[in-house]
Tab-separated table of C-alpha atoms in Angstrom:
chain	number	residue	atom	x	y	z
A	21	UNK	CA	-56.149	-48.426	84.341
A	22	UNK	CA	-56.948	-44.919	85.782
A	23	UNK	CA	-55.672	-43.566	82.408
A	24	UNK	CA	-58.116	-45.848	80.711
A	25	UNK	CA	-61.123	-44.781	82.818
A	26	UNK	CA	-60.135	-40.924	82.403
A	27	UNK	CA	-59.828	-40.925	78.686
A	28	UNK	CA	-63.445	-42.450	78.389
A	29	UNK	CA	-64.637	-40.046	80.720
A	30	UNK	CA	-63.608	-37.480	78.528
A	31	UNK	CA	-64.810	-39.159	75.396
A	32	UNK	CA	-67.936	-39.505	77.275
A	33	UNK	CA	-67.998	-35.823	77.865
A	34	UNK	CA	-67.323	-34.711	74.273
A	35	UNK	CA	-69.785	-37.338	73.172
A	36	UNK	CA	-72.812	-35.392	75.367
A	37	UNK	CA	-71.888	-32.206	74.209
A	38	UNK	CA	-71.783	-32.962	71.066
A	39	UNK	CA	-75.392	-34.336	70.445
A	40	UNK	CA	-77.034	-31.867	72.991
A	41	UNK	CA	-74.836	-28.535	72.200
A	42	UNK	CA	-75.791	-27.256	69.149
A	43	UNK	CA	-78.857	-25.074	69.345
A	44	UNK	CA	-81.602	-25.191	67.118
A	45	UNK	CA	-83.071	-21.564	65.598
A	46	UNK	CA	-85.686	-21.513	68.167
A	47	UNK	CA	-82.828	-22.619	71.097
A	48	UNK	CA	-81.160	-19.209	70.014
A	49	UNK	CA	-84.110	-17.092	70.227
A	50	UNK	CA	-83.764	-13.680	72.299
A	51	UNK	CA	-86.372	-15.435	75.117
A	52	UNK	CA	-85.319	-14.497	78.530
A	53	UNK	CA	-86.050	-18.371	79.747
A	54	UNK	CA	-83.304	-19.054	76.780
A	55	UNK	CA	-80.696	-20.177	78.905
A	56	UNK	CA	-82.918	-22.466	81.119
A	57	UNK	CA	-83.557	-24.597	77.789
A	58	UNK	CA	-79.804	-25.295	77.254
A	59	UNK	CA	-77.823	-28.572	78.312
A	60	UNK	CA	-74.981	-27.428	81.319
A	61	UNK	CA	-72.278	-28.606	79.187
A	62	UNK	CA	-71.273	-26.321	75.961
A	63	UNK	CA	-68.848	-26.354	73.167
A	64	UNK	CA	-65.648	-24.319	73.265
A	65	UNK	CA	-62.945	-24.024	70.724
A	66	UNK	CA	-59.261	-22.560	70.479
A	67	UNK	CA	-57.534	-21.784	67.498
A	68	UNK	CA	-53.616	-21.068	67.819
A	69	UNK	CA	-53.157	-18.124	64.996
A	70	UNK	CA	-50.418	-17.172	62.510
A	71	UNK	CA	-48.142	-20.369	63.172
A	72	UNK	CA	-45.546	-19.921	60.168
A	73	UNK	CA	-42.307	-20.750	59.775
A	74	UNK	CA	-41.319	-17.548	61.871
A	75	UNK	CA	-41.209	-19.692	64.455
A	76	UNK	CA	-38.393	-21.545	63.045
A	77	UNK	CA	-36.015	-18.398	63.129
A	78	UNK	CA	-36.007	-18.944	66.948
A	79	UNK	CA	-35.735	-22.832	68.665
A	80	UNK	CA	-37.530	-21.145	71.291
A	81	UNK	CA	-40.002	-19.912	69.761
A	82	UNK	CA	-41.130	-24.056	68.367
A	83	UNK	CA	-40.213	-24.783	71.985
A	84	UNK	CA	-43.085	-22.785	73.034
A	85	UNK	CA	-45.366	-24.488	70.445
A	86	UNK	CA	-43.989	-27.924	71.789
A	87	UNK	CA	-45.231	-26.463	75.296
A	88	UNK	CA	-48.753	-25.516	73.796
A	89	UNK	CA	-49.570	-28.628	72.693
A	90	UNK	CA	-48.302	-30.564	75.416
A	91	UNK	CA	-50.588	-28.363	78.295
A	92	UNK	CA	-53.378	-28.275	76.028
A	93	UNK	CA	-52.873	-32.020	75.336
A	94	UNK	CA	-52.807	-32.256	79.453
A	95	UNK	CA	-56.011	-30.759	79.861
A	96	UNK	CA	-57.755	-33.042	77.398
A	97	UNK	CA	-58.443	-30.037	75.114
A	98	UNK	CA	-58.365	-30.890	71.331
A	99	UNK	CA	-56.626	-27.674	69.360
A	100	UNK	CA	-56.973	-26.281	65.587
A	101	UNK	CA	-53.097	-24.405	64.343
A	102	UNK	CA	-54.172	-21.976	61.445
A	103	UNK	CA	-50.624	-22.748	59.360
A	104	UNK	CA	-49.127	-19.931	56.926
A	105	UNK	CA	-46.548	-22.303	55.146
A	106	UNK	CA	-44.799	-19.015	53.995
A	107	UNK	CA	-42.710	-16.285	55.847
A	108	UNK	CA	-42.450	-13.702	54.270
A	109	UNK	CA	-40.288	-9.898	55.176
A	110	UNK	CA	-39.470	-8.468	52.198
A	111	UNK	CA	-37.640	-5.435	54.044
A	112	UNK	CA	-34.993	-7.974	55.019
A	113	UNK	CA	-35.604	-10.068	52.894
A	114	UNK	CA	-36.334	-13.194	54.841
A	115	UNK	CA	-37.696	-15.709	52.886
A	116	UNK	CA	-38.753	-19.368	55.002
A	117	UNK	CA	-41.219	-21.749	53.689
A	118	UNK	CA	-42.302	-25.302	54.420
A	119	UNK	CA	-41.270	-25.984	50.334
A	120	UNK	CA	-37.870	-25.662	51.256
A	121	UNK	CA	-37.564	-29.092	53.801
A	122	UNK	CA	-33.955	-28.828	53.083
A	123	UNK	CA	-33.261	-26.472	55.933
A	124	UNK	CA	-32.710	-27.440	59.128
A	125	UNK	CA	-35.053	-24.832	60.409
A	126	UNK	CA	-37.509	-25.845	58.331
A	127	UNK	CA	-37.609	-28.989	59.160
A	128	UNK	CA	-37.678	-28.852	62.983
A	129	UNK	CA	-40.731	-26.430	61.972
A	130	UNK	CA	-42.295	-29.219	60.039
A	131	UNK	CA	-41.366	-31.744	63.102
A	132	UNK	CA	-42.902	-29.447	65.516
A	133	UNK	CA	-46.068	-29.360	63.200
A	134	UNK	CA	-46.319	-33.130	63.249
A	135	UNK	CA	-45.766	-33.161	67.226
A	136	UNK	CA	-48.807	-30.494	67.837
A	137	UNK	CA	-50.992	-32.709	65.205
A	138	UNK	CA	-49.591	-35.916	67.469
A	139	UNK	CA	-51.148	-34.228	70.556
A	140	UNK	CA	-54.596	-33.307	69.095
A	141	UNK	CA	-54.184	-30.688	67.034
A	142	UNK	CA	-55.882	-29.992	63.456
A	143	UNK	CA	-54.168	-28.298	61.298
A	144	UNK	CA	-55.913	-25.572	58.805
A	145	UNK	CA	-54.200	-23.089	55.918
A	146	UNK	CA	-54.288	-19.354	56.776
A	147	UNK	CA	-53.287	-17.909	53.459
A	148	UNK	CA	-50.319	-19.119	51.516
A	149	UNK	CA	-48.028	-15.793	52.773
A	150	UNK	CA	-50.909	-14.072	54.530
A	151	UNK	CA	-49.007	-10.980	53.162
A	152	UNK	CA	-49.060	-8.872	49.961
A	153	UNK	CA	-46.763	-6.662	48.294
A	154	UNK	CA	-44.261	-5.315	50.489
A	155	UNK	CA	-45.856	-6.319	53.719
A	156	UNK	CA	-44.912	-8.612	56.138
A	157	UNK	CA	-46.282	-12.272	56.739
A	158	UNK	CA	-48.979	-11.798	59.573
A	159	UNK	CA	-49.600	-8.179	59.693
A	160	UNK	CA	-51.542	-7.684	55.723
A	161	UNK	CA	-54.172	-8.996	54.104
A	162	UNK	CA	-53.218	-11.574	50.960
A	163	UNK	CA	-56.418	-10.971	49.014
A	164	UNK	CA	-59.196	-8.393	48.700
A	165	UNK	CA	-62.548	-7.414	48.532
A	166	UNK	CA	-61.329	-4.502	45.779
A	167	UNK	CA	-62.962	-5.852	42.305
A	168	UNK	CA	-59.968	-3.472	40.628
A	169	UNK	CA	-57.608	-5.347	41.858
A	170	UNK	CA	-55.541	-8.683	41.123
A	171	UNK	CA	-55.809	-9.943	44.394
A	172	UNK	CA	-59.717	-10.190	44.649
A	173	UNK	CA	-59.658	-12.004	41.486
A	174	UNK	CA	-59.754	-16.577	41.989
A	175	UNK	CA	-57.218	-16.909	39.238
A	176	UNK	CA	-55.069	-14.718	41.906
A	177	UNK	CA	-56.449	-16.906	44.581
A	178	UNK	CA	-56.597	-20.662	43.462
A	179	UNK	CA	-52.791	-20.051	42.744
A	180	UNK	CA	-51.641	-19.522	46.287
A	181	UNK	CA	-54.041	-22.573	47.485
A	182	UNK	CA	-52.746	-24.574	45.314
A	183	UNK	CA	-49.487	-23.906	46.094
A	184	UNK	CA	-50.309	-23.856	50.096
A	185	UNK	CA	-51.882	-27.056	49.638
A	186	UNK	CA	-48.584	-29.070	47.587
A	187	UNK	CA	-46.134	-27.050	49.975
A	188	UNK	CA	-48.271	-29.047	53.477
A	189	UNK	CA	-48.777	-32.536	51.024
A	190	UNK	CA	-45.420	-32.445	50.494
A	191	UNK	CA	-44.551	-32.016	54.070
A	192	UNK	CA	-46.963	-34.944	54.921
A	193	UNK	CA	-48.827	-32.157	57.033
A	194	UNK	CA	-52.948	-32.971	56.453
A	195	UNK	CA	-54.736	-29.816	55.848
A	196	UNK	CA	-58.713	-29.814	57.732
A	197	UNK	CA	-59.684	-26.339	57.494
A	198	UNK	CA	-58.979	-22.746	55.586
A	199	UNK	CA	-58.898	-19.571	57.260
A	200	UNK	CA	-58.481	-16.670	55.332
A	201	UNK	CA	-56.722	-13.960	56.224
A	202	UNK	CA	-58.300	-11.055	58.311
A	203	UNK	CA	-61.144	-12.534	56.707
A	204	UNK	CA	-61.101	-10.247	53.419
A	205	UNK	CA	-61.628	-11.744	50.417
A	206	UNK	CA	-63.800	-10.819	47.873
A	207	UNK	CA	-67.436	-12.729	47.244
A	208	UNK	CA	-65.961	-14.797	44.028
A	209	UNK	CA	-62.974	-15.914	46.369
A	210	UNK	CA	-65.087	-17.141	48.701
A	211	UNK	CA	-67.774	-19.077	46.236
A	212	UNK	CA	-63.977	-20.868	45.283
A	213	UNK	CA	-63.412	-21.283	48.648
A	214	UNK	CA	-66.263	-23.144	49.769
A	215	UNK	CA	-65.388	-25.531	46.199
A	216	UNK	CA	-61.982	-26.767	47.987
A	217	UNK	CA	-62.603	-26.862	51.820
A	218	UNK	CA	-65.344	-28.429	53.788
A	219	UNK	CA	-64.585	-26.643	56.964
A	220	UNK	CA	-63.766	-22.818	56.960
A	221	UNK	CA	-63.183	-21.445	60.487
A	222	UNK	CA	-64.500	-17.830	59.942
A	223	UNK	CA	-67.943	-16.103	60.278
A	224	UNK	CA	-67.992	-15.866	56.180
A	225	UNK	CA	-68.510	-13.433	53.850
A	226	UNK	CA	-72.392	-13.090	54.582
A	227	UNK	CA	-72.312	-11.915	58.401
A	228	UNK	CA	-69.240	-10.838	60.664
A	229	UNK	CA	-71.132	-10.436	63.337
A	230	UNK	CA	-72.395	-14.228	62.714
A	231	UNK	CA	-71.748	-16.131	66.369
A	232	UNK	CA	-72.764	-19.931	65.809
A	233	UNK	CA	-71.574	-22.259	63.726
A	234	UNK	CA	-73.341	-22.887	60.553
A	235	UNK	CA	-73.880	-25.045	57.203
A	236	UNK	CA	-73.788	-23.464	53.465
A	237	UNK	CA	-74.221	-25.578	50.520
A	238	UNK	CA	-71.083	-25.355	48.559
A	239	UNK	CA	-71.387	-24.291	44.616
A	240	UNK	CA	-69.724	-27.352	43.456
A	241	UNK	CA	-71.791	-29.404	41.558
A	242	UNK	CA	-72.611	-32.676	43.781
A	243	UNK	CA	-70.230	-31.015	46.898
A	244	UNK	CA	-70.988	-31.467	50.596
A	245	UNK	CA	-71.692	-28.861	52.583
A	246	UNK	CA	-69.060	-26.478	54.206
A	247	UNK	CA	-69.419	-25.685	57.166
A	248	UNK	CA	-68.507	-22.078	59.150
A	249	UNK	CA	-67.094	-21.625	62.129
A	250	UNK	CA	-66.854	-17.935	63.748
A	251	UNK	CA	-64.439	-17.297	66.622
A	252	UNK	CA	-67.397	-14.704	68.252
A	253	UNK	CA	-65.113	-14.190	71.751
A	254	UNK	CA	-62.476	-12.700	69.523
A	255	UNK	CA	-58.036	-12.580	69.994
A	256	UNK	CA	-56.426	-13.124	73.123
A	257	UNK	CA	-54.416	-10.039	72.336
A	258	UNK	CA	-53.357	-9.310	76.483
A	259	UNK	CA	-54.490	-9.361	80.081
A	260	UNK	CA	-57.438	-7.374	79.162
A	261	UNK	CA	-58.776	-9.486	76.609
A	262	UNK	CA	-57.934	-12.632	78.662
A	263	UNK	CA	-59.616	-11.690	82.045
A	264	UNK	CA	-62.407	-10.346	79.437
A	265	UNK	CA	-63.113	-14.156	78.027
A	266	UNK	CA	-62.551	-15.417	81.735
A	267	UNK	CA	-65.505	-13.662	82.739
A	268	UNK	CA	-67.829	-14.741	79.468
A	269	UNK	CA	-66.709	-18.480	81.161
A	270	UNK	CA	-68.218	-17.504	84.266
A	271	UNK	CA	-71.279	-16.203	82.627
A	272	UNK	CA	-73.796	-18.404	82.181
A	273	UNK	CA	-76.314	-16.849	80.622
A	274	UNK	CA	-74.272	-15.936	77.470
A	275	UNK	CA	-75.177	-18.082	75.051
A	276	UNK	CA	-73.108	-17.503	72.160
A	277	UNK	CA	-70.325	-19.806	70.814
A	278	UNK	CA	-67.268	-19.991	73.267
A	279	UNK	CA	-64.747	-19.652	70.337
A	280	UNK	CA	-61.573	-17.597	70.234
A	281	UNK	CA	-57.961	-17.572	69.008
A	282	UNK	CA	-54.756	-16.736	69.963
A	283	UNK	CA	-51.146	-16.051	68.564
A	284	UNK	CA	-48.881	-18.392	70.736
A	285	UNK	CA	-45.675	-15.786	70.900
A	286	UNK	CA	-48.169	-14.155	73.832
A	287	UNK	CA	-47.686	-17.041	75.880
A	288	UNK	CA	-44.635	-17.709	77.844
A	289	UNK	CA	-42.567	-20.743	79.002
A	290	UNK	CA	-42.201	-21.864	82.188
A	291	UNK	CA	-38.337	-22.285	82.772
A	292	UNK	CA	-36.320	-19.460	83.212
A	293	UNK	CA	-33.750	-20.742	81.304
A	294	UNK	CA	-36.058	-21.030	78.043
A	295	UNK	CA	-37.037	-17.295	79.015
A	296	UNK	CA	-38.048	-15.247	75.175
A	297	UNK	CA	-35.725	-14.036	72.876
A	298	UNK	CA	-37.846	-10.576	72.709
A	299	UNK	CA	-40.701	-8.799	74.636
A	300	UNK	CA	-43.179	-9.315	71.390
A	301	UNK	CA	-42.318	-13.486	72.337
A	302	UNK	CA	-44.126	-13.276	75.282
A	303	UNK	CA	-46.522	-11.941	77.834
A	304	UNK	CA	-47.997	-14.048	80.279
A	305	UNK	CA	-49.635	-17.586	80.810
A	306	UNK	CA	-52.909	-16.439	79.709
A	307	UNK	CA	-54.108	-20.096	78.320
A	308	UNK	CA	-53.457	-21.155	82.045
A	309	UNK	CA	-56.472	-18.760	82.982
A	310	UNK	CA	-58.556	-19.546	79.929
A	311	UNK	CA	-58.685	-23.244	79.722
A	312	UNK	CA	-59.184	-24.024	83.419
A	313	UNK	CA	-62.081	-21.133	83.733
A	314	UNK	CA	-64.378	-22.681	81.085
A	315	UNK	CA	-63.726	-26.716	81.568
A	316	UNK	CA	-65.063	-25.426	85.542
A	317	UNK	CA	-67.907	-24.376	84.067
A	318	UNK	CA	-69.084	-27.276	82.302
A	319	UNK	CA	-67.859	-26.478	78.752
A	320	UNK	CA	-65.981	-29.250	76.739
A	321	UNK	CA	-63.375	-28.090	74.284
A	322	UNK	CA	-63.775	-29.900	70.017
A	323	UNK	CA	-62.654	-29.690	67.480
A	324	UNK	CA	-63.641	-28.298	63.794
A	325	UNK	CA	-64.109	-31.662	62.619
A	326	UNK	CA	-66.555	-32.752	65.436
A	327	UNK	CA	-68.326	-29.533	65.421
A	328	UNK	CA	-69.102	-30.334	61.356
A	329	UNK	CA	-70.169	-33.659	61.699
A	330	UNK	CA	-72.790	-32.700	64.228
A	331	UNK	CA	-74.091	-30.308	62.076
A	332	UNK	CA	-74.426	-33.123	59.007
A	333	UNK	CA	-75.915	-35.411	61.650
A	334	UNK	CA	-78.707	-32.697	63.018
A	335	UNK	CA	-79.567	-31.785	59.240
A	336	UNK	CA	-79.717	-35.303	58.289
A	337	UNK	CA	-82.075	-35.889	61.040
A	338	UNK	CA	-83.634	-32.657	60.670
A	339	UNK	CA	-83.669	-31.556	56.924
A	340	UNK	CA	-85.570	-28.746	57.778
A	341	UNK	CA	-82.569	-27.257	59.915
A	342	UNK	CA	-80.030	-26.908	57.105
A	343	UNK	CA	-79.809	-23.356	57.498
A	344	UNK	CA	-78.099	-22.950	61.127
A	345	UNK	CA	-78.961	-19.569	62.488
A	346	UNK	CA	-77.032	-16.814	62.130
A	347	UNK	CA	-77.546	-13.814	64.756
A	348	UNK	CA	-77.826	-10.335	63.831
C-alpha cells in the first residue's frame, strides 16, 4: 500500500510539472520579476552518454550500468541512454557491435540494455560508430559540417542510420531519440534527420547556445513535428563540473533548462569488491550529489518523451506558440 501511494505521488508530481513547466516566450523574457512568474517545481533531465558495447569488454563495467539504473530507478528519476551500437578501435582492432548477438559479451550488453529500459530508461542512437576513419568510438566525430567531404553528405548518413536502426530492431532494443555526435553534422544531415526521428536531444543545427526545449516542423511531407532538446548545464566531466551543476540546483533564479549528461565510467560502484578495472572506469559518486540536490529543490526529473508531448499539447492549445523560444 505505501508503494501504491508513493508511486502516485510521484506521478502526481511529474503530472504538475509537466502542464505548468514549460515557459512560454514571454515566461523567458530577461524581466528581473522573471522568476517570481514561474511554478516551484521545474523539469530536469539526465542523459547517460556514449553507452556502447565497450562496456561489454568489462562485466564490470555493465555492472555499473546495472547500478545506474537501479539508483536512478530508486529515486523515481526516469533516464534517456544515448546507445552507439558499434565499438569501434581500429588501432587494435577491436571490433563489438550489437549485430553480432552471437557473443556472449554482446549479449549480456544487449541484456543490460533491456534491464536499464526495464527501470525507466529511453533509449536514443548516438551515431552508428560515433567514430570515423582511424579514430576511436567515442572520442571523433562520425559526420561533418565539411561540404568536401563524404561524411557531410545524407547518402553517407542515411547509411549508418539505417544500419543503427536494424542493428537495435534486431536486438528488440526500441529506439526514442537521435543524438548526433558532438553535434556536427552538416545542414542537409540534419533536414534528414528531422525526416526519421521525432525527438532529437541536441540544441540543433540553428543555435548551440539554444537552452529550452523547442518544436521544428520536420521537412517531410505530412511529418509531425520534432522536437529539440539541449542539455544547456553541459557534461559531468569531474568534481568541478559536478559541484558546478549542484550549485545551478540551489539557484533559483536560473531559469534555464536543468539538462545535462554524463558518461557512466565516471561513476563508481559501491562494493569494494566490484572496485574498476582502470582509473578512466571511475571517479566518484557524483550522481549521488546531483540527483538528491535538484529533487530538494522542487525539480522533477522526465523524460524526452514527456517533455515532447507537452510541447504538442501547448501548441495544440496555443497555435500561436509553435515556435518555442530559443535564447540568444
Amino acid at each position: 500500500m505505501k508503494r501504491t501511494m508513493k508511486a502516485v505521488l510521484v506521478a502526481v508530481m511529474i503530472l504538475a510539472a509537466l502542464t505548468s513547466i514549460m515557459p512560454s516566450a514571454k515566461a523567458v523574457s530577461r524581466s528581473p520579476d522573471m522568476a517570481k512568474s514561474l511554478p516551484s517545481i521545474r523539469i530536469a533531465l539526465v542523459r547517460l552518454e556514449d553507452v556502447s558495447p565497450w562496456y561489454a569488454l568489462n562485466p564490470k563495467r555493465l555492472e555499473l550500468l546495472r547500478y545506474i539504473a537501479d539508483y536512478l530507478a530508486s529515486r523515481h528519476v526516469p533516464f534517456q541512454v544515448a546507445m552507439i551500437p558499434i565499438y569501434l578501435d581500429p588501432a587494435t582492432g577491436i571490433h563489438i557491435g550489437i549485430d553480432t548477438p552471437d557473443d556472449p559479451r554482446v549479449k549480456e550488453f544487449i541484456a543490460t540494455i533491456h534491464y536499464m529500459i526495464s527501470k525507466g530508461g529511453e533509449i536514443g542512437l548516438h551515431g552508428y560508430t560515433h567514430q570515423m576513419g582511424e579514430g576511436v568510438t567515442g572520442d571523433s566525430i562520425e559526420f561533418s559540417k565539411d561540404p568536401r567531404t563524404i561524411e557531410s553528405t545524407v547518402s553517407y548518413m542515411a547509411l549508418r542510420v539505417d544500419a543503427a536502426l536494424a542493428a537495435a530492431k534486431a536486438a528488440n532494443i526500441p529506439i526514442t531519440f537521435w543524438e548526433t555526435p558532438h553535434y556536427t553534422a552538416s545542414p542537409e544531415q540534419y533536414t534528414y534527420l528531422e525526416s526519421r526521428f521525432s525527438i532529437i536531444y541536441e540544441p540543433g543545427p540553428i543555435n548551440y547556445r539554444t537552452r529550452e526545449p523547442f518544436l521544428h516542423s520536420s521537412s517531410r511531407p505530412g511529418g509531425a513535428k520534432v522536437c529539440f532538446v539541449p542539455t544547456p548545464l553541459g557534461m559531468v566531466d569531474g568534481p568541478q563540473e559536478a559541484q558546478s551543476i549542484v550549485l545551478f540546483a540551489d539557484d533559483s533564479h536560473r531559469q534555464i533548462l536543468a539538462s545535462l549528461f554524463f558518461h557512466p565510467f565516471r561513476e563508481r560502484l559501491p562494493s569494494e569488491d566490484a572496485a574498476p578495472s582502470s582509473p578512466k572506469d571511475e571517479t566518484g559518486a557524483y550522481l549521488e550529489r546531483i540527483i538528491p540536490a535538484f529533487q530538494s529543490h522542487g525539480f522533477v526529473f522526465v523524460s524526452v518523451t514527456q517533455v515532447r508531448k507537452q510541447l504538442l499539447a501547448k501548441t495544440q492549445a496555443h497555435p500561436a506558440r509553435a515556435a518555442y523560444p530559443i535564447l540568444p
